[in-house]
Structures are given as structure tokens and as C-alpha cells.
Amino acid sequence: DTAVEVPALPAAFEDAWQAVRATNQLLSDRIGIELSEAGLPELSWHDVLARLDESPEPLRPKDLLCRVGVTKSGLTRLLDRIEAAGLIERTSCPSDRRGTFIVITDDGRQTLSEMRPIRNRVFAEHFAGSLSPAEAQSLATMLGRVGASLRDELEGDGRCEV
């Protein structure tokens, strides 16, 4: 048996994990509902378009993998849908004919400009409006530590590039 016995942790760790998961789901759902009501694509499209828009150069799909919160196969399907809508383009990588770059199109920037105010308003109301700046910084620091250790492990395994 390869199972490793893990000592019981204080309940606070499980409570914190469940709070992170629930808050992410609730906030994502609220943003998704409002985007849908406005006739706009889902939040994951916003995340892809925003990452591409803020990047000074084209990105490879693997560069997006751990930035948009989907699996590798989920990212491929998501990019296929966004490309079919004309909001991104895939181009060949000159140094690796098997590789592709992804760039945001003008229509993608327009869609993002319509999505961003809705996302930002809901985020401000339900997340930023519930925390002080000091609490937000503490939360970012704590979760950043957890995320950094996971990213290092995933990058080492070739499953994530950030």
C-alpha cells in the first residue's frame, strides 16, 4: 500500500480551504450570471482575453494553463470556442512548427471591453467591498505562498507554465 498516513490537521485548515473554494465558486457564478444577462460570454473567456490583452507578446497555450483555472484539455476546448467566435487567432510559432501562439483580435478586445466593467463591478461589490486593503494584502500574501509552492511543483512536472 502506497498510502501515506497524514496526521490530522487543525479544523481551521479545512475551514480555510472550503472558504476559498466556496468564495471562488460563488463569485465566479455571480459574475457569470451578470455576463450572461448582458449577452456576453462566460467568465473563463474574460480570463483568457484579459491575459492575452495584458501580454506584450503572443502567448502559447501552455502560458495560459495555470492562469485561467482550467485543465489542459479544457483549455484546448475553451480556446477552440473563443477562436470560433473570432476573438482570438492562433498563429504558427516560427521556431517550432508544432507550436502555436495565441493573440487577441480587435473583436476580442471589444468583447473584453464590454465584459470588464461587469466583472470589475461584481468583484468590487462582493470581494473588494468585503475586505479592507490590509486584509486583501494579507490574503494575497497567504494564498500567494500556497500557489507558489504548487506552481513550482507543476512547472517541474511540465504541467504548468506561469
Coordinates of C-alpha atoms in Angstrom, one line a residue:
D1 CA 0.0 0.0 0.0
T2 CA 1.5 3.4 -1.0
A3 CA -0.9 5.4 1.1
V4 CA 0.9 7.8 3.4
E5 CA -0.5 8.4 6.8
V6 CA -1.1 12.2 7.2
P7 CA -1.5 13.5 10.7
A8 CA -4.8 15.2 11.5
L9 CA -4.6 18.9 10.9
P10 CA -6.5 21.5 12.9
A11 CA -10.0 22.1 11.5
A12 CA -9.0 25.7 10.7
F13 CA -7.1 24.5 7.6
E14 CA -10.1 22.6 6.2
D15 CA -12.4 25.6 7.0
A16 CA -10.0 28.0 5.2
W17 CA -9.8 25.6 2.2
Q18 CA -13.6 25.3 2.0
A19 CA -14.0 29.1 2.3
V20 CA -11.6 29.7 -0.6
R21 CA -13.4 27.1 -2.8
A22 CA -16.9 28.4 -1.9
T23 CA -16.0 32.0 -2.3
N24 CA -14.4 31.4 -5.7
Q25 CA -17.4 29.4 -6.9
L26 CA -19.9 32.0 -5.6
L27 CA -18.1 35.0 -7.0
S28 CA -17.5 33.2 -10.4
D29 CA -21.2 32.3 -10.6
R30 CA -22.3 35.8 -9.8
I31 CA -20.0 37.3 -12.4
G32 CA -21.1 34.6 -14.9
I33 CA -24.8 35.3 -14.3
E34 CA -24.3 39.0 -14.9
L35 CA -22.2 38.4 -18.0
S36 CA -24.9 36.1 -19.4
E37 CA -27.7 38.6 -18.7
A38 CA -25.7 41.1 -20.7
G39 CA -25.4 38.7 -23.6
L40 CA -21.7 38.2 -23.1
P41 CA -19.5 35.1 -23.0
E42 CA -18.7 33.2 -19.8
L43 CA -16.0 34.4 -17.2
S44 CA -13.4 31.9 -18.5
W45 CA -13.4 33.8 -21.8
H46 CA -12.8 37.0 -19.9
D47 CA -9.8 35.4 -18.2
V48 CA -8.3 34.3 -21.5
L49 CA -8.9 37.6 -23.2
A50 CA -7.6 39.6 -20.3
R51 CA -4.3 37.5 -20.1
L52 CA -3.8 37.9 -23.9
D53 CA -4.6 41.6 -23.8
E54 CA -2.2 42.4 -21.0
S55 CA 0.7 40.4 -22.6
P56 CA 3.1 42.4 -24.6
E57 CA 3.7 39.4 -26.9
P58 CA 1.7 36.4 -28.2
L59 CA 1.3 33.6 -25.7
R60 CA 1.5 29.8 -26.1
P61 CA -1.4 27.8 -24.8
K62 CA 0.8 26.4 -22.0
D63 CA 1.5 30.0 -20.9
L64 CA -2.3 30.3 -20.1
L65 CA -2.7 27.0 -18.5
C66 CA -2.3 27.9 -14.8
R67 CA -3.6 31.4 -15.3
V68 CA -7.2 30.7 -16.3
G69 CA -8.2 27.9 -14.0
V70 CA -9.0 25.1 -16.5
T71 CA -7.4 21.7 -17.3
K72 CA -5.1 21.2 -20.3
S73 CA -7.9 19.6 -22.3
G74 CA -10.4 22.1 -21.0
L75 CA -8.1 24.9 -22.2
T76 CA -7.9 23.5 -25.7
R77 CA -11.7 23.3 -26.0
L78 CA -12.1 26.8 -24.5
L79 CA -9.6 28.2 -27.0
D80 CA -11.4 26.4 -29.8
R81 CA -14.7 28.1 -28.8
I82 CA -13.1 31.6 -28.4
E83 CA -11.3 31.2 -31.8
A84 CA -14.5 30.1 -33.5
A85 CA -16.1 33.3 -32.2
G86 CA -13.3 35.3 -33.8
L87 CA -12.0 36.7 -30.6
I88 CA -8.5 35.1 -30.8
E89 CA -6.3 33.9 -33.5
R90 CA -3.8 31.1 -33.5
T91 CA -0.5 31.6 -35.4
S92 CA 2.4 29.2 -36.0
C93 CA 5.5 29.6 -33.9
P94 CA 8.4 30.4 -36.2
S95 CA 10.9 28.4 -34.1
D96 CA 8.7 25.4 -33.6
R97 CA 6.3 24.4 -36.4
R98 CA 4.3 22.2 -34.0
G99 CA 3.8 25.2 -31.6
T100 CA 1.2 27.8 -31.8
F101 CA 0.9 31.3 -30.5
I102 CA -2.4 32.9 -29.5
V103 CA -3.2 36.6 -30.0
I104 CA -6.3 38.6 -29.2
T105 CA -8.2 40.1 -32.1
D106 CA -9.8 43.5 -32.4
D107 CA -13.2 41.8 -31.8
G108 CA -11.7 40.1 -28.8
R109 CA -10.6 43.5 -27.4
Q110 CA -14.0 44.9 -28.0
T111 CA -15.7 41.9 -26.2
L112 CA -13.2 42.2 -23.3
S113 CA -14.0 45.9 -23.0
E114 CA -17.7 45.0 -22.7
M115 CA -17.0 42.2 -20.2
R116 CA -14.5 44.1 -18.0
P117 CA -16.8 46.6 -16.4
I118 CA -19.3 43.9 -15.4
R119 CA -16.6 41.7 -13.9
N120 CA -15.0 44.6 -12.1
R121 CA -18.3 45.9 -10.7
V122 CA -19.3 42.5 -9.3
F123 CA -15.7 41.9 -8.0
A124 CA -15.7 45.3 -6.3
E125 CA -19.2 44.8 -4.7
H126 CA -18.7 41.3 -3.5
F127 CA -15.0 40.8 -2.9
A128 CA -13.3 44.2 -2.5
G129 CA -16.3 45.6 -0.7
S130 CA -16.0 42.8 2.0
L131 CA -12.3 43.4 2.8
S132 CA -10.0 46.2 3.9
P133 CA -6.9 46.8 1.8
A134 CA -4.8 45.4 4.6
E135 CA -7.0 42.2 4.7
A136 CA -6.7 41.9 0.9
Q137 CA -2.9 42.2 1.1
S138 CA -2.7 39.6 3.8
L139 CA -5.0 37.2 1.9
A140 CA -2.9 37.7 -1.3
T141 CA 0.3 37.1 0.6
M142 CA -1.0 33.9 2.2
L143 CA -2.6 32.4 -0.9
G144 CA 0.4 33.5 -2.9
R145 CA 2.6 31.3 -0.7
V146 CA 0.4 28.3 -1.3
G147 CA 0.2 29.0 -5.0
A148 CA 3.9 29.4 -5.4
S149 CA 4.7 26.0 -4.0
L150 CA 2.1 24.4 -6.2
R151 CA 3.2 26.3 -9.4
D152 CA 6.8 25.2 -8.7
E153 CA 5.8 21.6 -8.5
L154 CA 3.5 21.8 -11.6
E155 CA 6.1 23.6 -13.6
G156 CA 8.7 21.0 -12.6
D157 CA 6.4 18.3 -13.9
G158 CA 5.8 20.3 -17.1
R159 CA 2.1 20.7 -16.4
C160 CA 2.0 24.4 -15.9
E161 CA 3.9 27.5 -17.1
V162 CA 3.5 30.8 -15.4

